[in-house]
Amino acid sequence: MHEFTIESPNPIFSLRPAPNQQHQRNFIQPHSQQRTKNMNSESSLIVHHLENSRSQRIVWLLEELNVPFTVKVYKRTDQQLAPPELKAIHPLGKSPVITDGDLVVAESGTIIEYLLETYGNGRFQPPSTKEARLRNSYYTQYAEGSLMPLIVDNLLFNLISTKVPWPLRLIVRPIMDAVNNNFIVPNIVTAADMIEKDIAKSNSGWIAGGPEPTSGDFMMFFALERLPSAIGADKVGSRTKAWLRLIQERPAYKRALRRVGRDADVKY
């Protein structure tokens, strides 16, 4: 169920055929040069999108950048896991992952960094102040490093409580509920309070305080859309709800939802 993976120190790879196995991809050699893109030609950029997954944030960013791209949708298995076909794209078989010509890029933060550097043309950057850049960097890392594990754990504990066979459910469910309600949910509430206070510091409503969303916003939205289901809508602050409205009202976000075939989890 976990769709996040351990960060790699060198997550962008150049793909060259292996000497003796021309049909296999080589994920060994790092690619360090940014390639020039012809924006008027057909794009080789593909988002390998697992339904209802973090790759939604990647599709939103690409719509904001107005970059030609293709979305290839992968259906979850009956166990709600990624299908084995994704391992043909990246060895871990997880989403999000993109292919851009001969590059395979995995991990949300790395993908967003790559797309902004390659296609951003200076857009979606935080203001130049140290505070704004630090806040943006913090939330770019915090989204997957701290918040999403709590959101996923909350989902898993609730799911396990309902999926355990009936005789065992009488024992397992109280344990799962106790851990969830006494540890996981309070930690999410604490996180939600911190986020609310930080967004309140922004004059524009965006995390870094600039006129446009930045990497921190693109990273955080998937988790914050799920706050109401994790802790209840009444515990989601007004500034956080206003931030979500900013996103949901953007034409690029609406186009992204249509591209992946879904509606917003919660509309504000």
Coordinates of N, CA, C and O in Angstrom, one line a residue, residues 6 20 31 64 73-74 107 129 152 158 181 188 200 216-217 220 240 259:
I6 N 12.3 4.9 -0.6 CA 13.5 5.5 0.0 C 14.2 6.4 -1.0 O 14.4 6.0 -2.1
N20 N 25.1 -7.0 -23.3 CA 24.7 -8.4 -23.8 C 23.2 -8.6 -23.7 O 22.7 -9.6 -24.0
H31 N 22.9 10.5 -15.0 CA 22.8 11.5 -16.1 C 22.9 12.9 -15.5 O 22.1 13.2 -14.6
E64 N 0.4 23.0 -15.2 CA 0.8 24.4 -14.9 C 1.9 24.8 -15.8 O 1.9 26.0 -16.3
V73 N -2.0 5.3 -17.5 CA -2.7 4.9 -16.3 C -2.5 3.4 -16.0 O -2.7 2.6 -16.9
Y74 N -2.2 3.1 -14.7 CA -2.0 1.8 -14.3 C -3.1 1.5 -13.2 O -3.2 2.3 -12.3
E107 N 10.5 9.2 -7.6 CA 10.3 10.0 -6.3 C 9.7 11.3 -6.6 O 10.2 12.1 -7.5
T129 N 13.9 35.7 -0.5 CA 14.2 35.8 0.9 C 14.6 34.5 1.5 O 14.1 33.4 1.1
V152 N -0.6 7.6 5.5 CA -0.7 6.2 5.0 C -0.9 5.2 6.2 O -1.7 4.3 6.1
N158 N -6.8 1.7 9.5 CA -8.3 1.6 9.3 C -8.7 0.5 8.4 O -9.7 -0.2 8.6
N181 N -5.8 5.9 17.2 CA -6.5 7.1 17.8 C -5.6 7.7 18.9 O -5.7 8.9 19.2
I188 N -1.0 13.5 13.5 CA -1.5 14.2 12.3 C -2.2 15.6 12.7 O -2.0 16.6 12.0
A200 N -0.7 30.7 7.5 CA -1.3 32.0 8.0 C -0.2 33.1 7.9 O -0.6 34.3 7.8
G216 N 6.9 23.3 -2.6 CA 6.3 22.9 -1.4 C 4.8 22.7 -1.5 O 4.2 21.8 -0.9
D217 N 4.1 23.6 -2.3 CA 2.7 23.4 -2.6 C 2.4 22.2 -3.4 O 1.5 21.4 -3.1
M220 N 2.8 19.2 -1.1 CA 1.9 19.1 0.1 C 0.5 18.8 -0.3 O -0.3 18.2 0.6
T240 N -5.8 26.5 5.9 CA -5.5 25.3 5.1 C -6.6 25.0 4.1 O -6.3 24.7 2.9
R259 N -7.3 14.6 -16.6 CA -6.4 13.7 -17.2 C -6.3 12.4 -16.5 O -6.0 11.4 -17.1

